[in-house]
Amino acid sequence: MKNSIPNAAKISPTDFVIFGGGGDLSIRKIIPALFWRFVDKQIDSQSNIIICLHKKTELETILNLIKPHTFNSIYLSKTLQNNWKNFHKLLSLITLDLVTGEGINDLILLLNKNLKKKQICIFYLAISSNLFETTCNLIRKSKLNFTHSRVVVEKPIGFNKQSAIEINENLYKTFKEEQIYRIDHYLGKETVQNLMALRFANTFFENQWDNKNIENVQITVAEEIGVADRISYYNEYGAIRDMVQNHLLQLLCLVAMEPPSYFDANQVRDEKLRILKSLRSLSDSDIQTGQYQGYENEFGKPTNTETFIALQVGIDNWRWAGVPFYLRTGKKLSTRASEIIITFKNKPHNIFSKLKDFDKNNDKPNMLIIRVQPNEGLRLKLTSKEPGPGGMRFFPSELNLSFNETFVERLPDAYERLLMDVARGNQTLFMRLDEVLAAWDFIDPIVDKVKSKPPQLYRSGTMGPEDKILIRNNHEWIDPKE
């Protein structure tokens, strides 16, 4: 097992209340994340984790569900075994019906003992958005919306702009904006945070980060799996609402945003908002949709829902005018990978082009490849001279920073970082309401354009339908590689 993470600042004692505590998100991500923060001593024994379940469940059952997502049980050190046992002491299970409110008194009793201490209380809504209103009403009527309370809500925040407004109006009845943490777990990934460090802590890159030096930007979020048991949800939302409205647009913002004056939550979010408001409206030719073969059989009837979407996006500002941003995401593709690829412009003149041994196939533009998942890291593609006395022969080479190979510490999951940011009151990596609404302003017209058009079929295990967008600009998709 890799070493613990050093310098992980301890948080104040906190009550974590997870609504939907028996659901997939809680079991696979939230509770394992809290365990590892406990292992690294960021969470201490004075904190509490209250798991709210729809039906009565034994603690041992929940632990058995969590364990496979927390660590490899084949290798379990004595220290980790002790940590696991001690972690159990933080857990409380209650049965709570979010519609009728039955069981709310159990939650009140658990939280009221820390009320006088003004202990931070985090409500995590790991539930469907159609339960947000009743859950927030329950919190407010039970007088649990303390000034030191915070609430975490998962994407998708709405089905369109109007529904996003309605959801947030319901949140505002119980919580203020500064208490609301709209989470996008992609922003908690180590590589995504390193993108900001790469840009704003290194003059080398930031000086090249514009339309004078960059040819195009590609953002790919590829999934090998299909929709599985999410078929009813997915057929309603599709790839555009499920992935582009949040993950891909947030990654685009971090690539394209201007440097904030300081690394401050509102300043960072102000710059992201400016990018979202600068996105050019798309024409039909900027959009390509696909659907994997067999999807309609899974759904049970014909449907135009897209399981693949590719976009060419333009940003109307001085820095990015003329630079295409290509976005794509899809299900049942050939690999599971998320990458941002910055392709730099080629040299205006190559002084080596008249040499006898010059091979134009090795004269490739520089690329910066930011691997978000899996195997997080950064790669810079360069041209180098072959070693030896054979003349000026060139070959493509790479500078490779693989986080797994470079750092001895275990890389924290995105939810670990984000949950600790909520506990500290740091909203930098969370979406503000105006960001959410600006994203829907861009997405809603795209949905309107594609909803009546049949998507192009593609075979599972490919990277989607044959490209119709990049080829117009003499560009091509660069597929993720291991």
Short mmCIF file of C-alpha atoms in Angstrom, two decimals:
data_model
loop_
_atom_site.label_atom_id
_atom_site.label_comp_id
_atom_site.label_asym_id
_atom_site.label_seq_id
_atom_site.Cartn_x
_atom_site.Cartn_y
_atom_site.Cartn_z
CA MET A 1 0.00 0.00 0.00
CA LYS A 2 1.26 3.52 -0.79
CA ASN A 3 2.14 5.96 1.95
CA SER A 4 -0.39 8.24 3.61
CA ILE A 5 -0.73 11.74 2.23
CA PRO A 6 1.52 14.17 4.13
CA ASN A 7 0.44 17.62 5.30
CA ALA A 8 -3.25 16.75 5.16
CA ALA A 9 -4.55 19.50 7.45
CA LYS A 10 -6.98 18.20 10.04
CA ILE A 11 -10.55 19.50 9.79
CA SER A 12 -12.69 20.60 12.72
CA PRO A 13 -15.02 17.94 14.16
CA THR A 14 -17.82 17.55 11.62
CA ASP A 15 -21.15 15.76 11.31
CA PHE A 16 -21.56 14.20 7.86
CA VAL A 17 -25.21 13.36 7.10
CA ILE A 18 -25.64 11.28 3.94
CA PHE A 19 -29.16 11.15 2.51
CA GLY A 20 -29.37 8.18 0.16
CA GLY A 21 -26.72 6.49 2.29
CA GLY A 22 -27.44 3.04 0.87
CA GLY A 23 -27.18 4.17 -2.75
CA ASP A 24 -24.44 3.54 -5.27
CA LEU A 25 -22.74 6.93 -4.86
CA SER A 26 -22.58 6.66 -1.08
CA ILE A 27 -21.32 3.07 -1.08
CA ARG A 28 -18.75 3.45 -3.87
CA LYS A 29 -17.48 6.98 -3.32
CA ILE A 30 -18.63 9.05 -0.33
CA ILE A 31 -18.09 6.67 2.59
CA PRO A 32 -14.79 5.21 1.21
CA ALA A 33 -13.54 8.80 0.76
CA LEU A 34 -14.35 9.60 4.39
CA PHE A 35 -12.57 6.42 5.50
CA TRP A 36 -9.32 7.41 3.77
CA ARG A 37 -9.48 10.90 5.25
CA PHE A 38 -9.85 9.17 8.63
CA VAL A 39 -6.80 7.00 7.88
CA ASP A 40 -4.78 10.12 7.06
CA LYS A 41 -6.01 11.75 10.29
CA GLN A 42 -7.87 14.60 8.60
CA ILE A 43 -11.05 13.34 10.24
CA ASP A 44 -10.80 12.50 13.93
CA SER A 45 -12.89 10.43 16.33
CA GLN A 46 -15.03 13.44 17.32
CA SER A 47 -16.63 13.53 13.87
CA ASN A 48 -19.77 11.57 13.04
CA ILE A 49 -21.02 9.96 9.84
CA ILE A 50 -24.79 9.51 9.82
CA ILE A 51 -26.03 7.23 7.04
CA CYS A 52 -29.71 7.79 6.28
CA LEU A 53 -31.39 4.76 4.69
CA HIS A 54 -34.86 4.29 3.25
CA LYS A 55 -35.27 0.89 4.91
CA LYS A 56 -33.81 -0.67 8.03
CA THR A 57 -30.39 -2.18 7.37
CA GLU A 58 -27.76 -3.69 9.64
CA LEU A 59 -24.39 -1.93 9.92
CA GLU A 60 -22.57 -5.13 8.96
CA THR A 61 -24.50 -5.23 5.67
CA ILE A 62 -23.46 -1.67 4.81
CA LEU A 63 -19.83 -2.34 5.76
CA ASN A 64 -19.72 -5.42 3.54
CA LEU A 65 -20.99 -3.32 0.64
CA ILE A 66 -18.47 -0.53 1.26
CA LYS A 67 -15.40 -2.68 1.82
CA PRO A 68 -14.73 -3.78 -1.81
CA HIS A 69 -14.75 -0.13 -2.89
CA THR A 70 -12.42 0.97 -0.11
CA PHE A 71 -9.35 -1.24 -0.33
CA ASN A 72 -8.04 -4.54 -1.64
CA SER A 73 -8.93 -6.99 1.11
CA ILE A 74 -6.25 -9.43 -0.12
CA TYR A 75 -3.63 -7.07 1.29
CA LEU A 76 -4.80 -5.62 4.57
CA SER A 77 -2.11 -4.45 6.96
CA LYS A 78 -2.61 -4.60 10.72
CA THR A 79 -2.71 -0.79 10.83
CA LEU A 80 -5.40 -0.66 8.16
CA GLN A 81 -7.44 -3.31 9.96
CA ASN A 82 -7.33 -1.20 13.12
CA ASN A 83 -8.28 1.93 11.17
CA TRP A 84 -11.23 0.08 9.66
CA LYS A 85 -12.44 -1.03 13.12
CA ASN A 86 -12.05 2.46 14.57
CA PHE A 87 -13.83 3.99 11.57
CA HIS A 88 -16.90 1.89 12.41
CA LYS A 89 -17.27 3.89 15.63
CA LEU A 90 -17.94 7.06 13.62
CA LEU A 91 -20.88 5.49 11.77
CA SER A 92 -24.55 5.72 12.75
CA LEU A 93 -27.40 4.28 10.71
CA ILE A 94 -30.93 5.65 10.79
CA THR A 95 -34.03 4.72 8.81
CA LEU A 96 -35.57 7.86 7.34
CA ASP A 97 -38.42 8.33 4.88
CA LEU A 98 -37.64 11.59 3.05
CA VAL A 99 -41.23 11.96 1.83
CA THR A 100 -43.19 11.37 5.04
CA GLY A 101 -40.42 12.46 7.44
CA GLU A 102 -40.78 9.26 9.49
CA GLY A 103 -37.51 8.77 11.38
CA ILE A 104 -36.47 12.44 11.42
CA ASN A 105 -36.49 12.51 15.23
CA ASP A 106 -33.59 10.03 15.26
CA LEU A 107 -31.57 12.45 13.14
CA ILE A 108 -32.53 15.41 15.35
CA LEU A 109 -31.33 13.54 18.44
CA LEU A 110 -27.99 12.67 16.83
CA LEU A 111 -27.35 16.24 15.65
CA ASN A 112 -28.68 18.18 18.63
CA LYS A 113 -25.97 16.85 20.93
CA ASN A 114 -23.43 18.86 18.89
CA LEU A 115 -25.64 21.87 18.26
CA LYS A 116 -24.33 23.83 21.24
CA LYS A 117 -20.75 23.18 20.14
CA LYS A 118 -21.59 24.69 16.73
CA GLN A 119 -20.06 21.63 15.13
CA ILE A 120 -20.03 21.84 11.32
CA CYS A 121 -22.83 19.81 9.77
CA ILE A 122 -22.66 18.68 6.12
CA PHE A 123 -25.83 17.38 4.49
CA TYR A 124 -24.95 15.33 1.39
CA LEU A 125 -27.93 14.92 -0.97
CA ALA A 126 -26.90 11.66 -2.66
CA ILE A 127 -30.46 11.33 -3.92
CA SER A 128 -32.50 12.10 -7.01
CA SER A 129 -33.09 15.83 -7.57
CA ASN A 130 -36.85 15.27 -7.34
CA LEU A 131 -36.31 14.61 -3.62
CA PHE A 132 -34.28 17.79 -3.00
CA GLU A 133 -37.34 19.91 -2.14
CA THR A 134 -38.88 17.49 0.36
CA THR A 135 -35.49 16.80 1.96
CA CYS A 136 -34.64 20.50 2.35
CA ASN A 137 -38.12 21.18 3.72
CA LEU A 138 -37.55 18.39 6.25
CA ILE A 139 -34.23 19.92 7.31
CA ARG A 140 -35.78 23.41 7.68
CA LYS A 141 -38.91 22.30 9.54
CA SER A 142 -36.77 20.24 11.91
CA LYS A 143 -34.63 23.36 12.55
CA LEU A 144 -31.46 21.57 11.43
CA ASN A 145 -30.42 24.30 8.97
CA PHE A 146 -27.88 25.81 11.35
CA THR A 147 -25.79 28.76 10.16
CA HIS A 148 -22.78 26.41 10.25
CA SER A 149 -24.55 23.79 8.09
CA ARG A 150 -23.58 23.07 4.49
CA VAL A 151 -25.33 21.10 1.77
CA VAL A 152 -23.76 19.16 -1.11
CA VAL A 153 -25.77 18.49 -4.27
CA GLU A 154 -24.76 16.22 -7.14
CA LYS A 155 -25.12 16.75 -10.86
CA PRO A 156 -27.17 16.92 -12.92
CA ILE A 157 -28.61 20.08 -11.42
CA GLY A 158 -31.73 20.21 -13.50
CA PHE A 159 -32.93 18.90 -16.84
CA ASN A 160 -32.71 22.34 -18.45
CA LYS A 161 -32.29 25.94 -17.33
CA GLN A 162 -35.84 26.31 -16.03
CA SER A 163 -35.68 23.16 -13.89
CA ALA A 164 -32.24 24.23 -12.59
CA ILE A 165 -33.78 27.53 -11.46
CA GLU A 166 -36.62 25.68 -9.70
CA ILE A 167 -34.24 23.27 -7.94
CA ASN A 168 -32.14 26.14 -6.66
CA GLU A 169 -35.17 28.13 -5.54
CA ASN A 170 -36.05 25.13 -3.37
CA LEU A 171 -32.50 24.97 -2.01
CA TYR A 172 -32.61 28.69 -1.21
CA LYS A 173 -35.66 28.21 1.00
CA THR A 174 -33.39 26.37 3.43
CA PHE A 175 -29.78 27.35 2.61
CA LYS A 176 -27.90 30.45 1.50
CA GLU A 177 -25.65 30.39 -1.59
CA GLU A 178 -22.52 30.33 0.58
CA GLN A 179 -23.81 27.12 2.20
CA ILE A 180 -24.46 25.29 -1.09
CA TYR A 181 -21.76 23.10 -2.68
CA ARG A 182 -22.66 21.94 -6.20
CA ILE A 183 -20.21 19.15 -6.78
CA ASP A 184 -18.57 18.01 -10.00
CA HIS A 185 -16.13 15.29 -8.99
CA TYR A 186 -13.95 15.89 -12.08
CA LEU A 187 -12.79 19.13 -10.48
CA GLY A 188 -11.42 17.19 -7.50
CA LYS A 189 -9.12 15.06 -9.64
CA GLU A 190 -5.44 15.66 -9.06
CA THR A 191 -4.64 16.26 -12.74
CA VAL A 192 -7.41 18.84 -13.14
CA GLN A 193 -6.05 20.80 -10.19
CA ASN A 194 -2.57 20.42 -11.67
CA LEU A 195 -3.86 22.04 -14.85
CA MET A 196 -4.34 25.26 -12.89
CA ALA A 197 -0.89 24.90 -11.32
CA LEU A 198 0.64 24.17 -14.74
CA ARG A 199 -0.89 27.29 -16.24
CA PHE A 200 -0.66 29.82 -13.47
CA ALA A 201 2.50 28.75 -11.60
CA ASN A 202 4.68 28.36 -14.72
CA THR A 203 5.39 31.28 -17.05
CA PHE A 204 6.56 28.86 -19.77
CA PHE A 205 3.08 27.52 -20.45
CA GLU A 206 0.96 30.58 -19.75
CA ASN A 207 3.00 32.62 -22.26
CA GLN A 208 2.13 30.06 -24.96
CA TRP A 209 -1.53 29.68 -23.94
CA ASP A 210 -3.36 31.55 -26.70
CA ASN A 211 -4.44 31.56 -30.34
CA LYS A 212 -1.00 32.59 -31.53
CA ASN A 213 0.50 29.34 -30.33
CA ILE A 214 -2.30 26.76 -29.98
CA GLU A 215 -3.83 25.02 -33.01
CA ASN A 216 -6.71 23.23 -31.27
CA VAL A 217 -7.85 21.74 -27.97
CA GLN A 218 -9.46 18.30 -27.65
CA ILE A 219 -11.34 17.12 -24.57
CA THR A 220 -12.35 13.45 -24.54
CA VAL A 221 -14.31 11.64 -21.84
CA ALA A 222 -14.68 8.04 -23.06
CA GLU A 223 -16.45 5.22 -21.26
CA GLU A 224 -16.27 1.51 -22.05
CA ILE A 225 -19.49 0.64 -20.25
CA GLY A 226 -23.02 1.10 -21.49
CA VAL A 227 -25.89 2.60 -19.54
CA ALA A 228 -26.55 -0.60 -17.50
CA ASP A 229 -29.24 -0.06 -14.86
CA ARG A 230 -29.43 3.71 -15.55
CA ILE A 231 -31.40 3.20 -18.77
CA SER A 232 -34.54 5.11 -17.76
CA TYR A 233 -32.51 8.06 -16.41
CA TYR A 234 -30.09 8.03 -19.33
CA ASN A 235 -32.74 7.89 -22.03
CA GLU A 236 -34.26 11.05 -20.59
CA TYR A 237 -30.97 12.94 -20.21
CA GLY A 238 -28.63 11.60 -22.91
CA ALA A 239 -24.90 12.28 -23.21
CA ILE A 240 -25.33 16.06 -23.67
CA ARG A 241 -27.11 16.67 -20.38
CA ASP A 242 -25.37 13.88 -18.47
CA MET A 243 -21.75 14.73 -19.39
CA VAL A 244 -21.29 17.88 -21.50
CA GLN A 245 -23.35 20.26 -19.33
CA ASN A 246 -21.09 19.63 -16.35
CA HIS A 247 -17.87 17.60 -16.76
CA LEU A 248 -16.78 18.67 -20.24
CA LEU A 249 -17.76 22.33 -19.91
CA GLN A 250 -15.97 22.56 -16.55
CA LEU A 251 -12.79 21.12 -18.09
CA LEU A 252 -13.09 23.56 -21.00
CA CYS A 253 -13.42 26.47 -18.55
CA LEU A 254 -10.25 25.51 -16.69
CA VAL A 255 -8.29 25.27 -19.94
CA ALA A 256 -9.63 28.55 -21.32
CA MET A 257 -10.17 30.85 -18.30
CA GLU A 258 -8.11 33.97 -17.71
CA PRO A 259 -5.81 34.04 -14.67
CA PRO A 260 -7.74 35.20 -11.59
CA SER A 261 -6.09 37.89 -9.48
CA TYR A 262 -5.87 35.40 -6.61
CA PHE A 263 -6.71 31.73 -6.11
CA ASP A 264 -9.98 32.62 -4.43
CA ALA A 265 -13.33 30.85 -4.81
CA ASN A 266 -15.29 33.76 -6.25
CA GLN A 267 -12.46 34.99 -8.48
CA VAL A 268 -11.91 31.54 -10.00
CA ARG A 269 -15.65 31.12 -10.55
CA ASP A 270 -15.94 34.63 -12.04
CA GLU A 271 -13.35 33.68 -14.68
CA LYS A 272 -15.10 30.40 -15.49
CA LEU A 273 -18.38 32.27 -15.85
CA ARG A 274 -16.81 34.68 -18.36
CA ILE A 275 -15.80 31.71 -20.52
CA LEU A 276 -19.26 30.16 -20.40
CA LYS A 277 -20.77 33.49 -21.47
CA SER A 278 -18.25 33.74 -24.33
CA LEU A 279 -19.16 30.39 -25.92
CA ARG A 280 -20.37 30.84 -29.46
CA SER A 281 -23.78 29.41 -30.42
CA LEU A 282 -23.37 26.20 -32.40
CA SER A 283 -24.64 25.45 -35.89
CA ASP A 284 -25.90 22.01 -36.95
CA SER A 285 -22.53 21.27 -38.57
CA ASP A 286 -20.75 21.78 -35.22
CA ILE A 287 -22.69 18.90 -33.64
CA GLN A 288 -22.45 15.14 -34.22
CA THR A 289 -24.47 12.58 -32.28
CA GLY A 290 -24.24 8.81 -32.15
CA GLN A 291 -25.92 5.84 -30.52
CA TYR A 292 -24.29 2.47 -29.90
CA GLN A 293 -25.80 -0.49 -31.68
CA GLY A 294 -28.16 -2.38 -29.38
CA TYR A 295 -29.12 0.62 -27.23
CA GLU A 296 -32.71 0.57 -28.52
CA ASN A 297 -32.96 -3.12 -27.58
CA GLU A 298 -31.91 -2.21 -24.03
CA PHE A 299 -34.47 0.58 -23.85
CA GLY A 300 -37.20 -1.53 -25.44
CA LYS A 301 -38.32 0.78 -28.24
CA PRO A 302 -36.93 3.23 -30.85
CA THR A 303 -35.37 6.38 -29.38
CA ASN A 304 -33.23 9.30 -30.59
CA THR A 305 -31.28 9.54 -27.33
CA GLU A 306 -27.60 10.10 -28.02
CA THR A 307 -25.01 7.89 -26.29
CA PHE A 308 -22.22 9.80 -28.08
CA ILE A 309 -21.81 13.50 -28.72
CA ALA A 310 -19.04 15.48 -30.43
CA LEU A 311 -18.95 19.28 -30.63
CA GLN A 312 -16.79 21.98 -32.14
CA VAL A 313 -16.93 24.91 -29.73
CA GLY A 314 -15.64 28.43 -30.31
CA ILE A 315 -14.83 31.05 -27.67
CA ASP A 316 -15.40 34.67 -28.63
CA ASN A 317 -12.57 36.49 -26.90
CA TRP A 318 -9.13 37.79 -27.82
CA ARG A 319 -7.20 34.87 -26.34
CA TRP A 320 -9.09 32.09 -28.12
CA ALA A 321 -10.56 33.61 -31.29
CA GLY A 322 -10.07 31.11 -34.12
CA VAL A 323 -9.06 28.15 -31.92
CA PRO A 324 -11.49 25.21 -32.14
CA PHE A 325 -12.26 23.34 -28.92
CA TYR A 326 -13.37 19.81 -29.77
CA LEU A 327 -15.42 17.99 -27.13
CA ARG A 328 -16.57 14.36 -27.25
CA THR A 329 -17.97 11.82 -24.86
CA GLY A 330 -19.69 8.50 -25.29
CA LYS A 331 -20.71 5.12 -23.95
CA LYS A 332 -19.40 1.70 -25.05
CA LEU A 333 -16.28 3.19 -26.62
CA SER A 334 -12.99 1.34 -27.06
CA THR A 335 -11.45 2.55 -23.80
CA ARG A 336 -12.18 4.25 -20.49
CA ALA A 337 -10.18 7.45 -20.46
CA SER A 338 -10.51 11.20 -19.96
CA GLU A 339 -7.90 13.41 -21.61
CA ILE A 340 -7.29 17.02 -22.53
CA ILE A 341 -4.95 17.42 -25.51
CA ILE A 342 -3.47 20.82 -26.35
CA THR A 343 -1.98 20.77 -29.87
CA PHE A 344 0.45 23.64 -30.46
CA LYS A 345 0.96 25.24 -33.85
CA ASN A 346 3.79 23.95 -35.95
CA LYS A 347 6.90 25.99 -36.65
CA PRO A 348 6.46 28.76 -39.24
CA HIS A 349 9.71 27.60 -40.86
CA ASN A 350 11.75 24.42 -40.39
CA ILE A 351 15.47 25.03 -40.77
CA PHE A 352 16.13 21.27 -41.09
CA SER A 353 13.75 20.62 -44.02
CA LYS A 354 16.51 20.51 -46.69
CA LEU A 355 18.67 17.98 -44.87
CA LYS A 356 19.04 14.65 -46.69
CA ASP A 357 17.79 12.63 -43.73
CA PHE A 358 14.85 14.89 -42.97
CA ASP A 359 11.61 12.91 -42.51
CA LYS A 360 8.52 15.10 -42.49
CA ASN A 361 6.59 12.27 -40.78
CA ASN A 362 8.68 12.95 -37.68
CA ASP A 363 8.05 16.70 -37.86
CA LYS A 364 5.04 16.69 -35.56
CA PRO A 365 3.62 19.65 -33.62
CA ASN A 366 4.18 19.75 -29.87
CA MET A 367 1.34 18.43 -27.73
CA LEU A 368 0.49 18.65 -24.07
CA ILE A 369 -1.60 15.65 -22.97
CA ILE A 370 -3.35 15.98 -19.62
CA ARG A 371 -4.57 12.56 -18.49
CA VAL A 372 -7.50 12.98 -16.09
CA GLN A 373 -8.26 9.27 -15.67
CA PRO A 374 -7.12 6.56 -15.30
CA ASN A 375 -3.35 6.73 -14.60
CA GLU A 376 -3.40 10.47 -13.98
CA GLY A 377 -0.49 12.46 -15.32
CA LEU A 378 0.96 14.93 -17.83
CA ARG A 379 2.83 14.22 -21.06
CA LEU A 380 4.59 16.71 -23.31
CA LYS A 381 5.28 15.53 -26.87
CA LEU A 382 8.46 16.98 -28.38
CA THR A 383 10.80 16.42 -31.32
CA SER A 384 14.32 15.27 -30.42
CA LYS A 385 17.48 14.30 -32.25
CA GLU A 386 18.33 10.61 -32.39
CA PRO A 387 21.50 9.89 -30.36
CA GLY A 388 24.66 9.05 -32.30
CA PRO A 389 26.82 10.36 -35.15
CA GLY A 390 24.26 9.69 -37.88
CA GLY A 391 23.44 13.33 -38.56
CA MET A 392 20.39 15.36 -37.65
CA ARG A 393 17.80 12.60 -37.56
CA PHE A 394 14.70 13.41 -35.56
CA PHE A 395 12.18 11.33 -33.70
CA PRO A 396 9.12 12.12 -31.55
CA SER A 397 9.80 11.88 -27.80
CA GLU A 398 7.89 12.49 -24.58
CA LEU A 399 8.41 14.08 -21.21
CA ASN A 400 6.16 12.01 -18.97
CA LEU A 401 4.96 12.89 -15.49
CA SER A 402 2.94 9.91 -14.28
CA PHE A 403 1.55 10.72 -10.85
CA ASN A 404 1.39 7.06 -9.83
CA GLU A 405 5.06 6.54 -10.67
CA THR A 406 6.35 9.91 -9.45
CA PHE A 407 4.65 10.20 -6.07
CA VAL A 408 5.01 7.60 -3.33
CA GLU A 409 1.81 8.78 -1.65
CA ARG A 410 -1.53 7.19 -2.47
CA LEU A 411 -3.38 9.52 -4.85
CA PRO A 412 -6.61 10.61 -3.13
CA ASP A 413 -9.90 10.08 -4.88
CA ALA A 414 -11.61 13.26 -6.09
CA TYR A 415 -14.32 12.92 -3.46
CA GLU A 416 -11.70 12.94 -0.68
CA ARG A 417 -10.43 16.35 -1.74
CA LEU A 418 -13.88 17.80 -2.35
CA LEU A 419 -15.39 16.60 0.94
CA MET A 420 -12.51 18.15 2.85
CA ASP A 421 -13.03 21.41 0.93
CA VAL A 422 -16.70 21.40 2.01
CA ALA A 423 -15.65 20.87 5.64
CA ARG A 424 -13.19 23.77 5.36
CA GLY A 425 -15.75 26.03 3.67
CA ASN A 426 -13.71 26.31 0.45
CA GLN A 427 -16.03 26.68 -2.58
CA THR A 428 -13.30 27.13 -5.24
CA LEU A 429 -13.90 23.75 -6.91
CA PHE A 430 -17.70 23.94 -6.68
CA MET A 431 -20.14 25.53 -9.12
CA ARG A 432 -21.93 28.74 -8.32
CA LEU A 433 -25.55 29.09 -9.48
CA ASP A 434 -24.73 31.60 -12.23
CA GLU A 435 -22.23 29.07 -13.67
CA VAL A 436 -24.86 26.34 -13.72
CA LEU A 437 -27.38 28.60 -15.48
CA ALA A 438 -24.80 29.86 -18.01
CA ALA A 439 -23.95 26.23 -18.85
CA TRP A 440 -27.64 25.51 -19.47
CA ASP A 441 -27.86 28.64 -21.67
CA PHE A 442 -25.27 26.97 -23.92
CA ILE A 443 -26.65 23.42 -23.68
CA ASP A 444 -30.42 23.94 -24.08
CA PRO A 445 -30.20 25.09 -27.75
CA ILE A 446 -27.97 22.08 -28.58
CA VAL A 447 -30.54 19.71 -27.08
CA ASP A 448 -33.26 21.40 -29.13
CA LYS A 449 -31.23 20.89 -32.31
CA VAL A 450 -30.58 17.17 -31.83
CA LYS A 451 -33.71 15.85 -30.11
CA SER A 452 -35.64 15.19 -33.33
CA LYS A 453 -32.66 13.96 -35.38
CA PRO A 454 -31.73 10.26 -35.42
CA PRO A 455 -28.19 9.75 -34.06
CA GLN A 456 -25.67 7.87 -36.20
CA LEU A 457 -25.21 4.24 -35.14
CA TYR A 458 -21.76 3.04 -34.10
CA ARG A 459 -20.32 -0.29 -33.06
CA SER A 460 -19.45 -0.94 -29.42
CA GLY A 461 -15.69 -1.00 -28.87
CA THR A 462 -14.98 1.80 -31.35
CA MET A 463 -14.44 5.50 -30.62
CA GLY A 464 -17.87 6.41 -31.94
CA PRO A 465 -19.22 7.23 -35.41
CA GLU A 466 -16.92 8.33 -38.21
CA ASP A 467 -15.84 11.93 -37.66
CA LYS A 468 -17.72 14.65 -39.53
CA ILE A 469 -16.47 17.69 -37.60
CA LEU A 470 -12.68 17.80 -37.32
CA ILE A 471 -12.15 16.70 -40.92
CA ARG A 472 -13.53 20.07 -42.06
CA ASN A 473 -10.50 21.78 -40.47
CA ASN A 474 -7.94 19.14 -41.52
CA HIS A 475 -7.77 17.98 -37.92
CA GLU A 476 -8.34 14.50 -36.55
CA TRP A 477 -9.25 13.01 -33.20
CA ILE A 478 -6.30 11.86 -31.10
CA ASP A 479 -7.49 8.74 -29.32
CA PRO A 480 -6.40 8.09 -25.72
CA LYS A 481 -3.59 5.56 -25.32
CA GLU A 482 -2.42 3.70 -22.24
#
